[in-house]
Coordinates of C-alpha atoms in Angstrom, one line a residue:
M23 CA 189.4 67.7 238.1
A24 CA 190.5 66.8 234.6
R25 CA 189.7 63.5 232.9
F26 CA 192.8 61.8 231.5
I27 CA 193.2 60.2 228.1
F28 CA 196.4 58.2 227.6
I29 CA 197.4 57.6 223.9
T30 CA 199.7 54.7 223.3
G31 CA 201.0 53.2 220.0
G32 CA 201.7 49.7 218.8
V33 CA 202.9 47.6 215.8
V34 CA 205.1 50.3 214.3
S35 CA 206.1 53.9 215.1
S36 CA 205.1 57.0 213.1
L37 CA 201.5 56.0 212.7
G38 CA 200.2 59.4 213.7
K39 CA 199.6 59.3 217.5
G40 CA 200.4 63.0 217.7
L41 CA 198.0 63.8 214.9
A42 CA 195.2 61.6 216.4
S43 CA 195.8 63.2 219.8
A44 CA 195.6 66.7 218.3
A45 CA 192.5 65.9 216.3
L46 CA 190.8 64.5 219.4
G47 CA 191.7 67.6 221.3
A48 CA 190.2 69.7 218.6
L49 CA 187.0 67.6 218.6
L50 CA 186.6 67.9 222.4
Q51 CA 187.1 71.7 222.1
A52 CA 184.4 71.7 219.4
R53 CA 182.0 70.3 222.0
G54 CA 182.9 73.2 224.4
Y55 CA 185.5 71.4 226.6
S56 CA 188.9 72.8 227.6
V57 CA 191.9 70.6 226.8
R58 CA 195.7 70.4 227.3
L59 CA 198.0 68.0 225.5
R60 CA 201.2 66.4 226.7
K61 CA 204.0 64.3 225.2
L62 CA 206.0 61.8 227.3
D63 CA 209.0 60.6 225.3
P64 CA 210.9 57.5 226.4
Y65 CA 214.3 58.4 224.8
L66 CA 217.2 59.3 227.2
N67 CA 218.0 62.7 225.7
V68 CA 217.0 65.4 228.2
D69 CA 215.2 67.1 225.2
P70 CA 215.4 67.0 221.4
G71 CA 217.4 70.2 221.3
T72 CA 220.7 68.6 220.6
M73 CA 219.4 65.9 218.2
S74 CA 220.0 66.0 214.5
P75 CA 216.9 66.9 212.5
F76 CA 217.5 63.6 210.6
E77 CA 217.1 61.8 213.9
H78 CA 214.0 63.5 215.2
G79 CA 212.6 66.0 212.8
E80 CA 212.3 69.7 213.8
V81 CA 212.6 71.0 217.3
F82 CA 209.4 72.8 218.4
V83 CA 209.9 75.7 220.8
T84 CA 207.4 77.0 223.3
D85 CA 206.8 80.5 224.5
D86 CA 208.5 79.7 227.8
G87 CA 211.7 78.4 226.0
A88 CA 211.3 74.6 226.1
E89 CA 212.8 72.6 223.2
T90 CA 210.3 69.9 222.5
D91 CA 209.0 67.2 220.1
L92 CA 207.4 68.3 216.9
D93 CA 204.1 66.7 218.0
L94 CA 203.6 69.7 220.3
G95 CA 203.4 71.7 217.1
H96 CA 200.5 69.6 216.0
Y97 CA 198.9 70.1 219.4
E98 CA 199.1 73.9 219.1
R99 CA 198.1 74.0 215.4
F100 CA 194.9 72.0 216.1
T101 CA 193.8 73.4 219.4
G102 CA 195.3 76.8 219.5
V103 CA 196.4 76.1 223.1
A104 CA 200.0 77.4 223.7
A105 CA 202.2 74.6 224.9
R106 CA 204.4 75.0 228.0
K107 CA 207.6 73.5 229.4
T108 CA 205.3 71.2 231.5
D109 CA 203.8 69.7 228.4
S110 CA 206.8 67.7 227.2
V111 CA 209.1 65.4 229.1
S112 CA 211.6 62.6 228.3
S113 CA 213.1 59.7 230.2
G114 CA 216.3 61.8 230.3
R115 CA 214.6 64.6 232.0
I116 CA 212.8 62.3 234.5
Y117 CA 216.0 60.4 235.4
S118 CA 217.9 63.7 235.7
N119 CA 215.3 65.1 238.1
V120 CA 215.4 61.9 240.2
L121 CA 219.2 61.9 240.4
E122 CA 219.3 65.6 241.3
K123 CA 216.9 64.9 244.2
E124 CA 219.0 61.9 245.3
R125 CA 222.2 64.1 245.3
R126 CA 220.4 66.7 247.4
G127 CA 219.3 64.0 249.9
D128 CA 215.6 64.4 249.2
Y129 CA 215.0 60.6 249.4
L130 CA 216.5 60.4 252.9
G131 CA 219.1 57.8 252.1
K132 CA 216.7 55.3 250.5
T133 CA 217.6 53.0 247.6
I134 CA 216.5 54.7 244.4
Q135 CA 214.5 52.5 242.1
V136 CA 212.4 52.7 238.9
I137 CA 209.4 51.8 241.1
P138 CA 208.5 53.9 243.0
H139 CA 210.9 56.8 242.4
V140 CA 211.0 57.1 238.6
T141 CA 207.3 56.3 238.2
N142 CA 206.3 58.8 240.9
E143 CA 208.3 61.5 239.1
I144 CA 206.4 60.6 235.9
K145 CA 203.0 60.7 237.8
D146 CA 203.9 64.1 239.3
F147 CA 204.6 65.4 235.8
I148 CA 201.3 64.1 234.4
A149 CA 199.3 65.7 237.2
I150 CA 200.7 69.3 236.7
G151 CA 197.8 71.6 236.1
E152 CA 195.2 68.9 236.2
D153 CA 192.7 71.4 237.8
E154 CA 193.0 73.8 234.9
V155 CA 191.2 71.8 232.1
D156 CA 188.4 69.4 231.4
F157 CA 190.5 66.9 229.5
M158 CA 194.2 66.1 229.7
L159 CA 195.5 64.2 226.7
C160 CA 198.9 62.4 227.3
E161 CA 200.7 60.8 224.4
I162 CA 203.3 58.2 225.2
G163 CA 206.1 58.2 222.5
G164 CA 207.4 55.0 220.8
T165 CA 205.5 51.7 220.7
V166 CA 204.4 49.3 223.4
G167 CA 207.2 46.8 224.0
D168 CA 210.0 49.3 223.8
I169 CA 212.2 48.7 226.8
E170 CA 212.8 52.3 227.6
G171 CA 209.0 53.0 227.5
L172 CA 208.2 50.5 230.4
P173 CA 208.5 53.0 233.2
F174 CA 206.0 55.3 231.4
F175 CA 203.5 52.5 230.9
E176 CA 203.9 51.4 234.5
A177 CA 203.4 55.0 235.6
I178 CA 200.2 55.5 233.7
R179 CA 198.9 52.2 235.0
Q180 CA 199.6 53.3 238.6
F181 CA 198.1 56.8 237.8
S182 CA 194.8 55.3 236.6
Q183 CA 194.6 53.2 239.8
D184 CA 195.3 56.3 242.0
K185 CA 192.4 58.2 240.4
P186 CA 188.7 57.5 241.0
R187 CA 187.2 54.9 238.7
G188 CA 186.2 56.3 235.3
Q189 CA 188.6 59.2 235.4
C190 CA 191.2 57.7 233.0
L191 CA 190.9 56.3 229.5
F192 CA 193.3 54.4 227.4
M193 CA 193.4 54.8 223.6
H194 CA 195.7 52.6 221.6
L195 CA 196.8 53.3 218.0
T196 CA 197.8 50.4 215.8
L197 CA 198.3 49.4 212.1
L198 CA 196.0 47.2 210.1
P199 CA 198.3 46.1 207.2
Y200 CA 196.7 45.2 203.9
I201 CA 198.2 42.1 202.3
K202 CA 197.8 42.7 198.6
A203 CA 198.5 39.1 197.5
S204 CA 195.6 37.7 199.5
G205 CA 193.5 40.8 199.4
E206 CA 193.1 40.8 203.2
L207 CA 193.3 43.3 206.0
K208 CA 195.2 41.7 208.8
T209 CA 194.1 42.1 212.5
K210 CA 196.8 39.9 214.0
P211 CA 199.5 42.6 214.6
T212 CA 196.9 44.7 216.5
Q213 CA 195.9 41.6 218.6
H214 CA 199.5 41.0 219.5
S215 CA 200.0 44.7 220.3
V216 CA 197.0 44.7 222.6
K217 CA 198.2 41.4 224.2
E218 CA 201.5 43.1 224.9
L219 CA 199.7 46.1 226.5
R220 CA 197.5 43.9 228.6
S221 CA 200.5 42.0 229.9
I222 CA 201.8 45.1 231.6
G223 CA 198.4 45.8 233.1
L224 CA 196.8 48.2 230.6
A225 CA 193.6 47.5 228.7
P226 CA 192.6 49.8 225.9
D227 CA 189.2 51.4 226.0
I228 CA 189.4 52.6 222.4
L229 CA 191.3 51.1 219.4
V230 CA 192.3 53.5 216.6
C231 CA 193.4 51.5 213.6
R232 CA 195.4 53.0 210.8
S233 CA 194.5 51.5 207.4
E234 CA 194.6 52.4 203.7
G235 CA 190.8 52.0 203.5
P236 CA 187.7 51.3 205.6
I237 CA 187.6 48.5 208.1
P238 CA 185.0 45.9 207.0
T239 CA 182.4 44.9 209.7
K240 CA 183.9 41.3 210.0
E241 CA 187.4 42.7 210.9
R242 CA 185.9 45.3 213.2
E243 CA 184.0 42.6 215.1
K244 CA 187.0 40.4 215.2
L245 CA 189.1 43.2 216.7
A246 CA 186.4 44.0 219.3
L247 CA 186.2 40.4 220.3
F248 CA 189.9 39.6 220.6
C249 CA 191.0 43.0 222.0
N250 CA 188.1 43.2 224.4
V251 CA 186.7 46.5 223.3
R252 CA 183.2 47.6 222.2
P253 CA 182.7 47.4 218.4
D254 CA 181.8 51.1 218.3
S255 CA 185.2 51.8 220.0
V256 CA 187.1 50.4 217.1
I257 CA 187.9 53.6 215.1
A258 CA 189.2 53.5 211.5
A259 CA 192.0 56.0 210.8
Q260 CA 192.2 56.0 207.0
D261 CA 194.9 57.7 205.0
L262 CA 193.9 61.3 204.3
S263 CA 195.0 63.7 201.5
T264 CA 195.6 66.4 204.2
I265 CA 196.1 66.3 207.9
Y266 CA 193.6 69.1 208.4
D267 CA 190.8 66.7 207.4
A268 CA 191.7 64.6 210.5
P269 CA 189.2 66.2 213.0
L270 CA 186.3 65.8 210.5
A271 CA 187.3 62.3 209.6
Y272 CA 187.7 61.1 213.2
H273 CA 184.3 62.7 214.0
R274 CA 182.7 60.8 211.2
E275 CA 184.2 57.6 212.6
G276 CA 182.8 58.4 216.0
L277 CA 186.1 58.9 218.0
D278 CA 184.9 61.8 220.1
Q279 CA 181.5 60.1 220.8
A280 CA 183.4 56.9 221.8
V281 CA 185.5 58.9 224.3
L282 CA 182.5 60.6 225.8
D283 CA 180.7 57.3 226.1
A284 CA 183.7 55.7 227.8
F285 CA 183.6 58.5 230.3
Q286 CA 179.8 58.1 230.6
I287 CA 179.2 61.8 229.7
S288 CA 175.6 61.8 228.6
P289 CA 174.0 63.8 227.1
A290 CA 177.1 65.3 225.5
P291 CA 177.2 68.8 224.0
K292 CA 176.8 68.8 220.2
P293 CA 180.0 69.7 218.4
D294 CA 180.5 72.9 216.4
L295 CA 182.7 71.9 213.5
T296 CA 182.2 75.1 211.4
K297 CA 185.9 76.1 211.8
W298 CA 187.1 72.8 210.6
E299 CA 184.7 72.7 207.7
D300 CA 186.0 76.1 206.6
V301 CA 189.6 74.8 206.9
S302 CA 188.8 71.7 204.8
D303 CA 186.9 73.9 202.2
R304 CA 189.9 76.2 201.8
I305 CA 192.3 73.3 201.2
H306 CA 190.2 71.3 198.8
N307 CA 188.8 74.3 196.9
A308 CA 191.9 76.3 196.2
E309 CA 191.6 78.8 193.3
G310 CA 195.2 78.5 192.1
E311 CA 198.7 77.3 192.9
V312 CA 202.0 78.9 193.8
K313 CA 205.4 77.3 193.7
V314 CA 207.7 78.0 196.7
A315 CA 211.3 76.7 196.9
I316 CA 212.6 75.9 200.4
V317 CA 216.4 76.1 200.2
G318 CA 217.8 74.0 203.1
K319 CA 220.1 71.3 204.1
Y320 CA 217.8 68.8 205.7
T321 CA 215.6 68.4 202.6
Q322 CA 215.8 64.6 202.6
L323 CA 213.5 64.6 205.7
E324 CA 210.5 66.9 205.4
D325 CA 209.8 66.6 209.1
A326 CA 212.9 68.7 209.7
Y327 CA 210.9 71.7 208.5
K328 CA 207.5 70.5 209.6
S329 CA 206.2 73.8 211.0
I330 CA 207.4 75.8 208.0
A331 CA 205.6 73.4 205.6
E332 CA 202.4 73.7 207.6
A333 CA 202.7 77.5 207.9
L334 CA 203.0 77.8 204.2
T335 CA 199.8 75.6 203.8
H336 CA 198.1 78.0 206.3
G337 CA 199.3 81.0 204.2
G338 CA 197.8 79.3 201.1
M339 CA 194.5 78.7 202.8
A340 CA 194.3 82.4 203.7
N341 CA 194.8 83.3 200.1
R342 CA 192.7 80.4 198.7
V343 CA 195.7 79.0 196.8
R344 CA 197.5 75.7 197.0
V345 CA 201.2 76.1 197.9
K346 CA 203.4 73.6 196.1
V347 CA 206.6 73.3 198.1
E348 CA 209.7 72.0 196.5
W349 CA 212.7 71.1 198.6
V350 CA 216.0 72.4 197.1
D351 CA 219.3 71.1 198.7
A352 CA 221.4 74.2 199.4
E353 CA 224.6 72.1 198.9
V354 CA 223.8 71.8 195.2
F355 CA 224.7 75.5 194.8
D356 CA 228.2 74.9 196.2
T357 CA 229.1 73.5 192.7
E358 CA 226.3 74.8 190.5
E359 CA 224.7 78.1 189.7
A360 CA 221.5 78.9 191.6
A361 CA 219.5 80.3 188.7
P362 CA 218.7 77.1 186.8
H363 CA 217.4 75.5 190.1
L364 CA 215.3 78.5 191.2
E365 CA 213.8 79.7 187.9
G366 CA 210.0 79.2 187.8
F367 CA 209.4 79.6 191.5
H368 CA 207.1 82.3 192.7
A369 CA 208.9 82.7 196.1
I370 CA 212.0 81.4 197.9
L371 CA 212.2 80.6 201.6
V372 CA 215.5 79.9 203.4
P373 CA 214.9 78.3 206.8
G374 CA 217.0 78.0 210.0
G375 CA 219.8 75.5 210.6
F376 CA 223.1 75.0 212.4
G377 CA 226.6 74.7 211.0
E378 CA 228.4 75.9 207.9
R379 CA 227.4 73.1 205.5
G380 CA 225.1 74.4 202.8
T381 CA 225.4 78.1 203.8
E382 CA 227.1 79.3 200.7
G383 CA 224.1 77.9 198.8
K384 CA 221.7 79.7 201.0
I385 CA 223.6 82.9 200.4
K386 CA 223.3 82.3 196.6
A387 CA 219.6 81.8 197.0
A388 CA 219.2 85.1 198.8
Q389 CA 221.3 86.8 196.1
Y390 CA 219.1 85.3 193.4
A391 CA 215.9 86.4 195.1
R392 CA 217.3 90.0 195.6
E393 CA 218.5 90.4 192.1
H394 CA 215.5 88.8 190.4
K395 CA 212.9 90.5 192.7
V396 CA 211.5 87.1 193.8
P397 CA 209.7 87.2 197.2
Y398 CA 212.1 86.0 199.8
L399 CA 211.5 84.9 203.5
G400 CA 214.6 84.2 205.5
I401 CA 214.1 82.6 208.9
C402 CA 216.8 82.6 211.6
L403 CA 219.9 81.4 209.6
G404 CA 218.0 82.4 206.5
M405 CA 218.0 86.0 207.7
Q406 CA 221.7 85.8 208.6
M407 CA 222.6 84.5 205.2
A408 CA 220.7 87.4 203.6
V409 CA 222.6 89.9 205.7
I410 CA 226.0 88.2 204.7
E411 CA 224.9 88.3 201.1
A412 CA 224.0 92.0 201.4
A413 CA 227.3 92.7 203.2
R414 CA 229.4 91.0 200.5
N415 CA 227.6 92.1 197.4
A416 CA 226.0 95.4 198.2
A417 CA 228.0 96.9 201.2
G418 CA 231.5 96.0 200.0
I419 CA 232.4 93.8 203.0
K420 CA 233.9 91.1 200.8
E421 CA 235.0 88.8 203.6
A422 CA 231.6 88.9 205.5
G423 CA 230.6 85.8 207.2
S424 CA 229.5 84.3 210.5
E425 CA 231.5 83.7 213.7
E426 CA 229.7 80.3 213.9
F427 CA 231.6 79.1 210.8
D428 CA 234.9 80.2 212.2
H429 CA 234.2 78.5 215.5
E430 CA 233.3 75.3 213.6
S431 CA 236.5 75.3 211.5
G432 CA 238.8 76.4 214.4
K433 CA 240.3 79.3 212.5
K434 CA 239.4 82.9 211.6
R435 CA 238.4 83.3 207.9
F436 CA 235.5 85.9 207.9
E437 CA 234.7 89.4 209.0
P438 CA 231.9 88.4 211.5
V439 CA 228.8 90.4 210.6
V440 CA 227.1 87.6 212.5
Y441 CA 228.6 86.9 216.0
H442 CA 228.1 84.6 219.0
L443 CA 225.5 86.2 221.3
K444 CA 227.0 86.4 224.7
E445 CA 224.3 88.3 226.6
W446 CA 220.8 89.5 226.2
V447 CA 217.9 90.7 228.3
Q448 CA 215.1 88.3 229.3
G449 CA 212.3 89.9 231.2
N450 CA 214.0 91.8 234.1
H451 CA 217.3 90.1 234.1
K452 CA 220.4 89.7 231.9
V453 CA 221.3 86.2 230.5
E454 CA 225.0 85.5 229.8
R455 CA 226.5 82.7 227.6
K456 CA 230.0 81.6 226.6
V457 CA 231.0 79.8 223.4
G458 CA 232.2 76.8 225.4
D459 CA 229.0 76.3 227.2
D460 CA 227.1 73.0 226.9
K461 CA 225.0 72.8 223.7
G462 CA 221.7 71.8 225.4
G463 CA 219.3 74.6 226.3
T464 CA 221.9 77.4 226.1
M465 CA 220.4 79.4 223.2
R466 CA 218.2 82.4 223.2
L467 CA 215.0 80.4 223.5
G468 CA 211.3 81.2 223.7
A469 CA 209.1 84.3 223.3
Y470 CA 210.7 87.8 223.1
D471 CA 209.3 91.2 222.2
A472 CA 210.3 93.2 219.2
V473 CA 209.6 96.7 218.0
L474 CA 208.9 97.4 214.3
A475 CA 209.9 100.5 212.5
E476 CA 207.0 102.8 211.6
G477 CA 206.2 102.6 207.9
S478 CA 208.2 99.4 207.3
K479 CA 206.9 96.5 205.3
V480 CA 206.8 94.3 208.4
A481 CA 204.8 96.9 210.3
E482 CA 202.3 96.8 207.4
V483 CA 202.2 93.0 207.4
Y484 CA 201.7 92.7 211.2
G485 CA 199.3 95.7 211.3
G486 CA 201.3 97.2 214.2
T487 CA 204.7 97.9 215.7
A488 CA 204.8 95.7 218.8
I489 CA 205.1 91.9 218.3
E490 CA 206.2 88.8 220.3
E491 CA 207.8 85.9 218.6
R492 CA 209.7 82.7 219.5
H493 CA 213.4 82.4 219.1
R494 CA 216.0 79.6 219.0
H495 CA 219.5 80.7 218.1
R496 CA 223.0 81.3 219.4
Y497 CA 224.3 83.7 216.8
E498 CA 223.1 87.2 216.0
V499 CA 223.6 89.9 213.3
D500 CA 226.1 92.5 214.7
I501 CA 224.5 95.9 215.1
K502 CA 227.7 97.7 214.4
Y503 CA 227.3 97.0 210.7
R504 CA 223.8 98.5 210.6
D505 CA 224.8 101.9 209.0
K506 CA 226.8 100.3 206.2
L507 CA 224.0 97.8 205.4
E508 CA 221.3 100.5 205.6
K509 CA 223.2 102.7 203.2
A510 CA 223.3 99.8 200.8
G511 CA 219.5 99.5 201.1
L512 CA 219.0 96.7 203.7
N513 CA 216.9 98.2 206.4
F514 CA 216.8 97.0 210.1
S515 CA 213.1 97.3 210.4
G516 CA 212.7 95.3 213.7
M517 CA 214.7 95.5 216.8
S518 CA 214.7 94.2 220.4
P519 CA 213.1 96.7 222.8
D520 CA 216.6 97.7 224.1
G521 CA 217.6 98.4 220.5
R522 CA 220.6 96.1 220.7
L523 CA 219.5 93.0 218.8
P524 CA 218.3 93.1 215.1
E525 CA 215.1 91.1 214.7
I526 CA 214.1 91.9 211.2
V527 CA 215.7 93.1 208.0
E528 CA 214.1 94.0 204.6
W529 CA 215.3 95.4 201.3
S530 CA 213.7 98.8 200.6
D531 CA 213.8 98.5 196.8
H532 CA 212.4 94.9 196.7
P533 CA 208.6 94.0 196.4
W534 CA 208.9 91.5 199.2
F535 CA 212.2 90.6 200.8
I536 CA 212.1 90.0 204.6
G537 CA 214.5 88.2 207.0
V538 CA 213.5 87.5 210.6
Q539 CA 215.7 86.2 213.4
Y540 CA 212.8 84.4 215.1
H541 CA 210.7 81.5 214.0
P542 CA 207.2 82.8 212.9
E543 CA 206.2 79.3 211.7
L544 CA 205.9 78.1 215.3
K545 CA 202.8 80.3 215.9
S546 CA 200.9 79.7 212.7
K547 CA 197.6 77.8 212.8
P548 CA 195.2 76.7 210.0
F549 CA 192.4 78.8 211.4
D550 CA 194.8 81.7 212.2
P551 CA 197.7 81.8 209.7
H552 CA 200.7 83.8 210.7
P553 CA 200.7 87.3 209.2
L554 CA 204.2 86.8 207.6
F555 CA 203.2 83.6 205.9
R556 CA 199.9 85.0 204.8
D557 CA 201.5 88.0 203.1
F558 CA 204.5 85.9 201.8
V559 CA 202.0 83.6 200.0
R560 CA 200.1 86.7 198.8
A561 CA 203.3 88.1 197.3
A562 CA 204.0 84.7 195.7
K563 CA 200.5 84.8 194.3
D564 CA 201.1 88.2 192.8
T565 CA 204.4 87.0 191.3
S566 CA 202.6 83.9 189.8
R567 CA 200.3 86.3 187.8
L568 CA 203.4 88.0 186.3
V569 CA 205.2 84.8 185.3

């Protein structure tokens, strides 16, 4: 049976609960244990799939097609354990499940209440797969005191009571603000947060305190005394120059040892941190720098492209260079030329997105990269914009565009080289979709196979011709334009196994220009960089030597 670690947050949000959970998972793995990480989000959306990236950052997609919180990306990057649909749930999903059961009559006419029906649904979710791993880490989104989080806190309280004594542990992450005027580190917000937690029946075993610097002994003892935890269970989480230092930093602070002590695991296996020492070395001892422009429309919020930024970092680590990312707003190119904004970059990346806003700028970025022989990686919409650019400027289809933009505006303006995907094959069955379907969960989601052309650039990059990658899109490049585009020099070098859906395009006369319909960034890890990002950064490195 798994031991359960519940990670809660207090004082303010965005302190790094997801990162702390992922780092702890990595440390437990380093000691030889198997782990799985889960996220329980109190918001009422069924999943983050329909949320604006400005609201919630990027949407992370699992192999089995779940649209989840970006923290699951951290979990995968740090532990290498592929997340599943059963690793992410929201209040919306919980309430939806309860109401479906009520409509079916599963509750035999009883009055449906938060306790026990909603809390039981949450407990059932937490327990899924508990016999598969040594440790199950469950992060509760938001902060203690949030009204929508109360059913989750009550559920984990009940869950810990249902389990044998010593099988559940509570870790609480808080903030220790530094008051510059008085030169003091303040413990009172943490004390209040723990008091709030205790008032709903939860007592933290471990306190993880975010701070700008180390926690002095006096403050550490004060926190231990007033929050009723052992002094060696007060863990400092100082600001770091890179998130990939987190496992080593938490180990130095004794987080993994505090967890094992709380579970009374003694003697505990010694950790093997060689992998993380190598990761840290590659980041801190880079042998050069490359500049990459990310041309997108959510550039004001870097979390909107979290996995892409991390995958570029991984590609840099593989090539022992530091990747300096600059965010370029695609809408700027609507009124200005692209060249002045893109000169001096060693590579250009155009990420995914939805809607027409900023797309003409992305098309100009693809054109600049093609004409100036700058390495280009187009992801999802970034590939579609590269195809539209090729159709307009190389294949003579002057009105080329996407059906998505016509649907958005309500009138036909373009020749749709990109169309709304109405059916595709998933496993052994056909999936069908209509334009008017609900937005949530109706895309081509999750892992699908692709076949790469022999001798193509991507086959060389991957080192083979069969791949599996994660998708998240409704619109697809139309195969009927393949001949025209290939005559112009844009090769369709990757296709779905049935040969109907284009997965990858590349320019034959360009040193490195690849567009992919899927999201390779979702599978990249610091100790196992994705092949496309590894080679993209290598190409940028080669360009930097020429500039």
